[in-house]
Coordinates of C-alpha atoms and ligand atoms in Angstrom, one line a residue:
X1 CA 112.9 -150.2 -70.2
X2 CA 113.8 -151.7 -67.0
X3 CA 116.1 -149.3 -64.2
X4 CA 118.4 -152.3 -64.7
X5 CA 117.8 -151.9 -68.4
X6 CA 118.6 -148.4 -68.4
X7 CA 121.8 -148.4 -65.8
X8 CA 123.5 -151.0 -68.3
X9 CA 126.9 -150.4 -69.0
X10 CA 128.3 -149.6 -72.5
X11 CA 131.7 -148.7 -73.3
X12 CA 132.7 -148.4 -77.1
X13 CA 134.5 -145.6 -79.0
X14 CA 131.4 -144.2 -79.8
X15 CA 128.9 -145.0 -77.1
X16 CA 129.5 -144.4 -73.2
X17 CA 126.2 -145.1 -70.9
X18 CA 125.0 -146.2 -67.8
X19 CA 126.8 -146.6 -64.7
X20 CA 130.7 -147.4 -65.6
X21 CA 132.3 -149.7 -63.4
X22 CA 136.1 -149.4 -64.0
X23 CA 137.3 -152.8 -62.6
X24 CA 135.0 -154.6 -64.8
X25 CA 136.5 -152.7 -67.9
X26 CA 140.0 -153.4 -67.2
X27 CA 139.1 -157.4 -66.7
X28 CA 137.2 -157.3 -70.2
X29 CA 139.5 -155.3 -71.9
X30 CA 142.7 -157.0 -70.7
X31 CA 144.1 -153.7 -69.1
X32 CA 146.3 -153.7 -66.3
X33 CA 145.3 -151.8 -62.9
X34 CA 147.7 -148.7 -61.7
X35 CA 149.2 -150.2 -59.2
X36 CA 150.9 -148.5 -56.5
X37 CA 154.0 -149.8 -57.4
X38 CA 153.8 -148.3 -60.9
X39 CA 153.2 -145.5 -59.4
X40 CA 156.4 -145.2 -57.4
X41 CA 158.0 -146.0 -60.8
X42 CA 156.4 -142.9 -62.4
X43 CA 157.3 -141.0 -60.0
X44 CA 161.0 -141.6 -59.8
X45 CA 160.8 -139.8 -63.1
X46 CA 158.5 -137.1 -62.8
X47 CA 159.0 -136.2 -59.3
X48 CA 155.6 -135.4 -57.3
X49 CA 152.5 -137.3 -58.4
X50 CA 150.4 -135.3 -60.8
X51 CA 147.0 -135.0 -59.5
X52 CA 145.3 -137.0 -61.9
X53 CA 147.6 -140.4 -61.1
X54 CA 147.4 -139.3 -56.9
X55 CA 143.5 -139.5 -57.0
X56 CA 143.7 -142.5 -59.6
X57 CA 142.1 -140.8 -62.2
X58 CA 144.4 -142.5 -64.6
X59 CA 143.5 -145.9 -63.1
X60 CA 144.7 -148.5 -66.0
X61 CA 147.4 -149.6 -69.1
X62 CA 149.2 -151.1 -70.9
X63 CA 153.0 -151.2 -71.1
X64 CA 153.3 -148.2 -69.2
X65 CA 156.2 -150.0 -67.0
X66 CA 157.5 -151.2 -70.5
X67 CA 157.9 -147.5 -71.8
X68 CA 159.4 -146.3 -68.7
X69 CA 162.0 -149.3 -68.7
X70 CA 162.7 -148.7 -72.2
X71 CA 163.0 -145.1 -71.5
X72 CA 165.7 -145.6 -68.4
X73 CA 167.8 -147.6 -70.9
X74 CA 167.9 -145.0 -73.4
X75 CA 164.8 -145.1 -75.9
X76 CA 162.5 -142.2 -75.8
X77 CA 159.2 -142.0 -76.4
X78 CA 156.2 -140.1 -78.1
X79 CA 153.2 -139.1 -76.7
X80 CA 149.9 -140.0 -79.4
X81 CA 146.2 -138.8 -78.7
X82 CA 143.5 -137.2 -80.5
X83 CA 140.2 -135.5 -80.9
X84 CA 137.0 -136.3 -82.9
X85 CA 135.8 -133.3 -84.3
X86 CA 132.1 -133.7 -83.8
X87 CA 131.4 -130.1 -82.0
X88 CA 133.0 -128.0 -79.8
X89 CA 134.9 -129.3 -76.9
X90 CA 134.0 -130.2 -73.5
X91 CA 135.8 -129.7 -70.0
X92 CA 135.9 -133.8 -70.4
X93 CA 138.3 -133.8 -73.2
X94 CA 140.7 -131.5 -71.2
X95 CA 141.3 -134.4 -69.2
X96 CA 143.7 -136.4 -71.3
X97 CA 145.0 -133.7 -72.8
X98 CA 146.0 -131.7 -69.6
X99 CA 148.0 -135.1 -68.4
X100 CA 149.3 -135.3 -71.9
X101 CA 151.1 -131.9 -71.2
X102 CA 152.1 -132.8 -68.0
X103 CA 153.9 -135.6 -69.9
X104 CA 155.2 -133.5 -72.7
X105 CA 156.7 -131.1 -70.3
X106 CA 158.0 -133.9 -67.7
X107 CA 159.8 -136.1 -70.4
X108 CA 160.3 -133.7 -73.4
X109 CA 159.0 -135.4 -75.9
X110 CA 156.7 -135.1 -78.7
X111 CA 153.0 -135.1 -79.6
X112 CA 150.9 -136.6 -82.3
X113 CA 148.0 -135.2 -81.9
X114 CA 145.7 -136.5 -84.6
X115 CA 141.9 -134.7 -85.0
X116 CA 139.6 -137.1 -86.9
X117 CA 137.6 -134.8 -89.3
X118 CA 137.2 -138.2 -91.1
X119 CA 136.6 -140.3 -88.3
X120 CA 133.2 -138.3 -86.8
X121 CA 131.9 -138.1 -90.7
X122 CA 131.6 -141.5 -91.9
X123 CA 130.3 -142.6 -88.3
X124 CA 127.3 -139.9 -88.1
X125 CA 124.8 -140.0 -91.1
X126 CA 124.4 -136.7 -90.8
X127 CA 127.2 -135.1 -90.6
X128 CA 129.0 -133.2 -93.8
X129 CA 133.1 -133.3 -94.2
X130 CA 133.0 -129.4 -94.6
X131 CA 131.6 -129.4 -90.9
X132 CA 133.5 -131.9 -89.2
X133 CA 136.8 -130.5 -90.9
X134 CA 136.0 -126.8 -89.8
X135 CA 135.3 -128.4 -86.2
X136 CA 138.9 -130.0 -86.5
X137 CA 140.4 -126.5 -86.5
X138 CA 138.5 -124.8 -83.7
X139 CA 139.3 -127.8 -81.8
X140 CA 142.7 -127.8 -82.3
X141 CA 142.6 -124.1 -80.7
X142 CA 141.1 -125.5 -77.3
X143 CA 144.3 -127.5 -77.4
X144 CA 147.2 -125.2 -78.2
X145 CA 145.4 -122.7 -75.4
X146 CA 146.2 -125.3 -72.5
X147 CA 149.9 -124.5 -73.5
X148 CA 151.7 -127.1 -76.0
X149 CA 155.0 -126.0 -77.4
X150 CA 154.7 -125.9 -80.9
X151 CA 158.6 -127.1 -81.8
X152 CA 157.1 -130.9 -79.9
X153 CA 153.6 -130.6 -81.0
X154 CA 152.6 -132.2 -84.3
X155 CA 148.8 -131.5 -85.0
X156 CA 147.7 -134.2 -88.0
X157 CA 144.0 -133.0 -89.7
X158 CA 143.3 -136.1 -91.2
X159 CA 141.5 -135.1 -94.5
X160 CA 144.4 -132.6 -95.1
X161 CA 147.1 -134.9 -94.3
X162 CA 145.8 -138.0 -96.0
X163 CA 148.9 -138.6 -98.0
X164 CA 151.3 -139.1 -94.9
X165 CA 148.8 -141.3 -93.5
X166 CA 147.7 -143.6 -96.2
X167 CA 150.9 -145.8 -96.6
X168 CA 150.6 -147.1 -93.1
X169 CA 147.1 -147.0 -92.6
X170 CA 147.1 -149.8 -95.8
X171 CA 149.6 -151.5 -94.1
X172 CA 147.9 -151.8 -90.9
X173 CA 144.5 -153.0 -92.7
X174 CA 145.8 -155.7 -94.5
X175 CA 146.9 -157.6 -91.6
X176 CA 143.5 -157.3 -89.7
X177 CA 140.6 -159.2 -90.8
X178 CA 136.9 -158.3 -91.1
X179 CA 136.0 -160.9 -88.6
X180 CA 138.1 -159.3 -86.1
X181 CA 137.1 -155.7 -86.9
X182 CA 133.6 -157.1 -86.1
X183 CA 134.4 -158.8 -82.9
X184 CA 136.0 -155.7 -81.4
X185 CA 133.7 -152.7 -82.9
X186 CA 130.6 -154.9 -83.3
X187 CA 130.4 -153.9 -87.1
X188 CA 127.3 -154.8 -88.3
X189 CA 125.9 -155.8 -91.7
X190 CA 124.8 -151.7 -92.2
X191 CA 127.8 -150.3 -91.4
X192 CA 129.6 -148.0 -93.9
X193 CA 133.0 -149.2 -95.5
X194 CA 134.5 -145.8 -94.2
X195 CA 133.7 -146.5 -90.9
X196 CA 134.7 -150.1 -91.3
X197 CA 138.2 -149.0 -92.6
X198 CA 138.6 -146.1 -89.8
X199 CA 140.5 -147.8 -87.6
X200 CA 143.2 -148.4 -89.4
X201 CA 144.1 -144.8 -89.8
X202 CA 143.7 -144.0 -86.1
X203 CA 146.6 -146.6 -85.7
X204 CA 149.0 -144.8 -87.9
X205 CA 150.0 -142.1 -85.2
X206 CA 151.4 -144.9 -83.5
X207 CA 153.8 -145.7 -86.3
X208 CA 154.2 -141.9 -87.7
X209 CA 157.4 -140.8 -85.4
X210 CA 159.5 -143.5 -87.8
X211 CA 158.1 -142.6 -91.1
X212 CA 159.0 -138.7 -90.2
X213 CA 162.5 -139.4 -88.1
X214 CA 163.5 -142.5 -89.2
X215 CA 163.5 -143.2 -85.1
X216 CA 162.0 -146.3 -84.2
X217 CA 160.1 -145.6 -80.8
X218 CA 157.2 -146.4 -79.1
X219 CA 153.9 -143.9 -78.6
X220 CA 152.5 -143.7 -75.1
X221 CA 148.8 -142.8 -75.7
X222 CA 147.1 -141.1 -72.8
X223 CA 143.2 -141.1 -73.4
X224 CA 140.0 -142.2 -72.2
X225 CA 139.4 -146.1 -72.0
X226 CA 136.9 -145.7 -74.1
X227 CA 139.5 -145.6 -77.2
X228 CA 141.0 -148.6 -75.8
X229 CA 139.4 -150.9 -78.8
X230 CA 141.8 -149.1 -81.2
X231 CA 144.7 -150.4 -79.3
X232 CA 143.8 -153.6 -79.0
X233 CA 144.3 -154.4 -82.2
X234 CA 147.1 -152.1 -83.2
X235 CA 149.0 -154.0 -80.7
X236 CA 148.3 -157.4 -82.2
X237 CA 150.0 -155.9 -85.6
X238 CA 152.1 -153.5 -84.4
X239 CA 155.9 -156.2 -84.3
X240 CA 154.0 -157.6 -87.6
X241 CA 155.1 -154.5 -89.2
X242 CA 158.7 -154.0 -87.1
X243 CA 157.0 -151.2 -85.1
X244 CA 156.9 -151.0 -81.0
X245 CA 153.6 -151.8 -79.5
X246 CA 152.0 -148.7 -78.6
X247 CA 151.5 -148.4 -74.9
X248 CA 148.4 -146.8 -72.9
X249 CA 147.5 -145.1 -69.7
X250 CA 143.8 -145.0 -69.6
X251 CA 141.8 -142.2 -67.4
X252 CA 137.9 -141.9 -66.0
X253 CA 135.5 -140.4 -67.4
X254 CA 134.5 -137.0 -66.3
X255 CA 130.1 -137.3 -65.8
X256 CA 128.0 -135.2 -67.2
X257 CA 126.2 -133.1 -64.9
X258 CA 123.2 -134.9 -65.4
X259 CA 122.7 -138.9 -63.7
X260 CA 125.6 -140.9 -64.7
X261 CA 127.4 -141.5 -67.6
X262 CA 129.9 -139.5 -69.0
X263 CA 129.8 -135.7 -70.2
X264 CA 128.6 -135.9 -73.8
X265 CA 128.7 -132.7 -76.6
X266 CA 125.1 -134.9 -77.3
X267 CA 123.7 -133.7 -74.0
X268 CA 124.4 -130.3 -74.0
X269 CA 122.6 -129.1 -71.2
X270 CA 124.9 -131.4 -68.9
X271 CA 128.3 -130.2 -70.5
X272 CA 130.1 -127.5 -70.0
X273 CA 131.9 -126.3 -73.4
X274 CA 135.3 -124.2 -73.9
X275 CA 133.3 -121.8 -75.2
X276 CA 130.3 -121.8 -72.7
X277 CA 129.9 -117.8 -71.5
X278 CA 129.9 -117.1 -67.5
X279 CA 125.7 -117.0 -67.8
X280 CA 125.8 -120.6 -69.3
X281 CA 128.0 -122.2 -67.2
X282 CA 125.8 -120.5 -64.4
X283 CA 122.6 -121.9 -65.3
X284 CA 124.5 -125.3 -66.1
X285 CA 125.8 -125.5 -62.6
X286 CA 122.7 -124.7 -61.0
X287 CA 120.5 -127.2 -62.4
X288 CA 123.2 -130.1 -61.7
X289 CA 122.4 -133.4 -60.4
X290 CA 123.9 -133.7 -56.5
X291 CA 124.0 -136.1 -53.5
X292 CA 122.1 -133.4 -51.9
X293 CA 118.7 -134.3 -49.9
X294 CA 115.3 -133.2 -50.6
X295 CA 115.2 -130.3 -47.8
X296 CA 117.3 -128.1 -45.6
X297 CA 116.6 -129.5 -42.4
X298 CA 117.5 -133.5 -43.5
X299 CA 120.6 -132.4 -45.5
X300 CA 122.0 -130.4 -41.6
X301 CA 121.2 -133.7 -40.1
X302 CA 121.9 -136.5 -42.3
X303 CA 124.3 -135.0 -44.9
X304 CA 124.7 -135.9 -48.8
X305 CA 126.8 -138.3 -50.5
X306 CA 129.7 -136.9 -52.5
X307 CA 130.2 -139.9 -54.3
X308 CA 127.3 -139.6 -56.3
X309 CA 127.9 -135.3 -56.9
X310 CA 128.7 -134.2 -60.2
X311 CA 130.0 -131.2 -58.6
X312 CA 132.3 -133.0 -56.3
X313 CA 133.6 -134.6 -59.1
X314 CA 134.7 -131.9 -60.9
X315 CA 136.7 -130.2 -58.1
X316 CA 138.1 -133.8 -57.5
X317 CA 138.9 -134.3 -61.7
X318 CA 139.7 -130.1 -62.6
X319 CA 138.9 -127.6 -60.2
X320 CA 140.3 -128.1 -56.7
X321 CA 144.1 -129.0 -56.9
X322 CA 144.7 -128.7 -52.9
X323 CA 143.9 -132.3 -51.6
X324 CA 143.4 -131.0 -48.1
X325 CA 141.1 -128.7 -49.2
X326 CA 139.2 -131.3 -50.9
X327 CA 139.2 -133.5 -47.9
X328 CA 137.7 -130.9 -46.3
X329 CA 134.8 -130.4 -48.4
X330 CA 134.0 -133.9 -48.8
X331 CA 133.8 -134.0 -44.7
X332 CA 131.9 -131.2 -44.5
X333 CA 129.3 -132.0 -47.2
X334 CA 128.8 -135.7 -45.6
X335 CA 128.2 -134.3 -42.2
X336 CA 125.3 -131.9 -43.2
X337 CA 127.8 -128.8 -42.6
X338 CA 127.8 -127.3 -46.5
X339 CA 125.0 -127.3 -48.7
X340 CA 124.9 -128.1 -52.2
X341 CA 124.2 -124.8 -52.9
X342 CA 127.3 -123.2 -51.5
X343 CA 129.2 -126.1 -53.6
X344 CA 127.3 -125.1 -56.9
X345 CA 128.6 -121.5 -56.5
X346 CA 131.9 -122.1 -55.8
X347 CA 132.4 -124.6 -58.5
X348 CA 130.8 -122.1 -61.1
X349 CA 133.5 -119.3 -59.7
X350 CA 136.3 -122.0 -60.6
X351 CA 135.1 -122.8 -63.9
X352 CA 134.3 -119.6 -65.3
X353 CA 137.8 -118.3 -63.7
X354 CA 139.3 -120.9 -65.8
X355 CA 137.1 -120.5 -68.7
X356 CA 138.2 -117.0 -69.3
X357 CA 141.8 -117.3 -69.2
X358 CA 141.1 -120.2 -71.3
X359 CA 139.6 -118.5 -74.0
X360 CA 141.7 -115.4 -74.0
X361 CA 144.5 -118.1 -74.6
X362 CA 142.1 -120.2 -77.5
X363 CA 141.7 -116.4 -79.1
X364 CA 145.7 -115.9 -79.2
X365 CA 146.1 -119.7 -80.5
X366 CA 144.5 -118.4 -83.8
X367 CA 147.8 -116.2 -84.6
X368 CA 149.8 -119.6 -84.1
X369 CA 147.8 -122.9 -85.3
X370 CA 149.9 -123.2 -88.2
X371 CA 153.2 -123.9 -86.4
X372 CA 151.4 -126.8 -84.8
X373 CA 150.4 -128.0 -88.3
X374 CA 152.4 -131.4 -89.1
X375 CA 152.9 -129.8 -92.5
X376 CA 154.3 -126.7 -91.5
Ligands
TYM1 P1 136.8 -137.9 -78.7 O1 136.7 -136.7 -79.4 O2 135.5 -138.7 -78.4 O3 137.5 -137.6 -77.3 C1 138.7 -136.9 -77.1 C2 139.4 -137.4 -75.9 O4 138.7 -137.2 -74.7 C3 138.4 -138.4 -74.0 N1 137.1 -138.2 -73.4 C4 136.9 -138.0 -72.1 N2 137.8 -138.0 -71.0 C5 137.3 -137.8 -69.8 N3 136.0 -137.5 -69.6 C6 135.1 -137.5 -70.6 N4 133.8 -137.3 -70.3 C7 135.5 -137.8 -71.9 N5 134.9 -137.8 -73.1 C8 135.9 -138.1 -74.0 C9 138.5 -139.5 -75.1 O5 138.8 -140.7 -74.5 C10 139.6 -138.9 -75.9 O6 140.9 -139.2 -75.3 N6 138.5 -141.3 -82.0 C11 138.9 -140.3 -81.1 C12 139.9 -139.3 -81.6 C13 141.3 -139.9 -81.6 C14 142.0 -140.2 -80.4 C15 143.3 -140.8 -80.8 C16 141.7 -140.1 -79.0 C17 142.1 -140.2 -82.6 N7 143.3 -140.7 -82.2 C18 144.2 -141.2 -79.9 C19 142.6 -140.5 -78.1 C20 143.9 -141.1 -78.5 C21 137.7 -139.5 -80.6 O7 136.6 -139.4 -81.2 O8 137.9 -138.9 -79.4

């Protein structure tokens, strides 16, 4: 395989490599760019930036300015996202999910929060339903401990809740065909029915609030663009049906901290897990890929490149909310004045501070996951 070969970029539900360039997604997805005039928008309703829309981590949509008109002239909003339940969760995963609460909390509104127990079984011929639905629960208690309210939070565990699903998700996949199925997941002839039929029940969050309220609203579905195939066409069938077209606000991937791509539970050597011990994340850290130079001597004199540093990016993405600060570090590692090992250290401090309170949280969240339960 060529370097060109290898660098390719592929962006699907289910596949993320090579080097992802973020313009050329939102041209061949038909996204719209944040611009900063949307952003000026936002934040006549939320105040300050959050720090994920000031460093354009959330970089793309669709409809966002539609929601937020809608929302000035009275018509709320849910929030929709999700989690496939495939292994434990990564720091990448908190992404979405921490600008989802930011959300939550800034408009007061609720959550669908669907986990795809059925989802990460029919794609993976290995995988067994008993697995993937235990994985749904241990999941969901990575998400309670980053502090949703349980009265707006509406956790659906799609093997369990089936029978409030199934109406809509029929309704959905009658109107779309095979052929465009195909043309927007690259089905092939070897592809299961369940997985062929999947999509259709990750629209039906997008339609629930009415079913449940009788409130006809539209979901604003923060996420990687990586899901974005899903919304694509729920859009095209969404007035079909006499439902709002969901709207999305699309972030960056959080890299792995290997070369490129994006942190993956199938490389687990270059994630860092919820449940990773201080040792792990240690060792993890230490052996991450850099912008450093080979020696010392040429990294004093020449300095490194930040914008190729796992580590920097996970200050810039999690772990270093002062922007000055970051400034600073970015100035100082490009002029040869901090070395990557200083960086390495400091970043393991921050995660394994925040892995600790996190988990003492995820441990308490087990007393509570049933209020969450959209059963309950
Ligand atoms: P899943 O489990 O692959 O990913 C869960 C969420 O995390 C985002 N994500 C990342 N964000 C930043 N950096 C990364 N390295 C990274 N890796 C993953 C994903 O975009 C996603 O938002 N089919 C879905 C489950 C699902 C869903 C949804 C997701 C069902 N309904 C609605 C989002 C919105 C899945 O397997 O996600």
């Amino acid at each position: 395989m060529t370097d060109e070969e290898k660098n390719e970029m592929i962006v699907t539900p289910w596949e993320v490599k090579g080097k992802v360039d973020y313009e050329r997604l939102i041209k061949e997805f038909g996204t719209l760019p944040i611009t900063d005039e949307l952003l000026k928008k936002i934040q006549k309703h939320t105040g300050s930036l959050h720090l994920q829309l000031r460093r354009k981590l959330f970089f793309s949509h669709r409809d966002l300015d539609t929601v937020l008109d809608l929302h000035d002239r009275g018509t709320k909003f849910v929030l929709y996202t999700g989690r496939g339940p495939s292994g434990p969760v990564h720091i990448g995963h908190l992404v979405p999910w921490i600008f989802t609460k930011h959300l939550q909390d800034t408009f007061h509104t609720r959550l669908y929060f669907q986990m795809t127990d059925d989802e990460k079984f029919v794609i993976d011929d290995d995988a067994q339903l008993k697995q993937t639905t235990k994985c749904g629960y241990e999941n969901a208690l990575d998400l309670i401990a980053l502090g949703f309210k349980p009265e707006d939070t509406f956790i659906i565990y799609d093997v369990q809740d089936i029978d409030l699903l199934y109406d809509i998700a029929l309704e959905v996949a009658k109107r779309i065909t095979y052929s465009t199925a195909k043309a927007t997941f690259g089905f092939q002839d070897s592809t299961n029915l369940g997985w062929i039929f999947w999509p259709a029940v990750q629209s039906v969050p997008c339609f629930i609030h009415k079913k449940l309220t009788g409130e006809n609203v539209p979901a604003l579905i923060p996420a990687a663009i990586d899901q974005d195939p899903y919304w694509r066409i729920t859009r095209d069938i969404a007035p079909k049906l006499g439902y709002f077209k969901p709207a999305q606000i699309h972030n960056r991937f959080l890299p792995g901290l290997g070369v490129g791509g994006k942190m993956s539970a199938s490389e687990p050597e270059t994630a860092i897990f919820t449940t990773d011990t201080p040792e792990i994340v240690k060792r993890k850290v230490w052996n991450a890929f850099t912008g450093g130079k080979g020696t010392v001597a040429e990294q004093r004199k020449a300095g490194a490149n930040p914008d190729v540093c796992s580590i920097y990016q996970y200050l810039l993405f999690l772990f270093e909310e002062d922007d000055k600060k970051l400034l600073e570090r970015e100035q100082q590692c490009k002029t040869g004045k901090i070395l990557c090992g200083e960086c390495k250290k400091d970043l393991t401090e921050k995660i394994n501070k925040f892995l600790s309170e996190h988990q003492k949280r995820r441990e308490k969240a087990k007393d509570n996951i049933q209020k969450y339960d959209i059963k309950r």
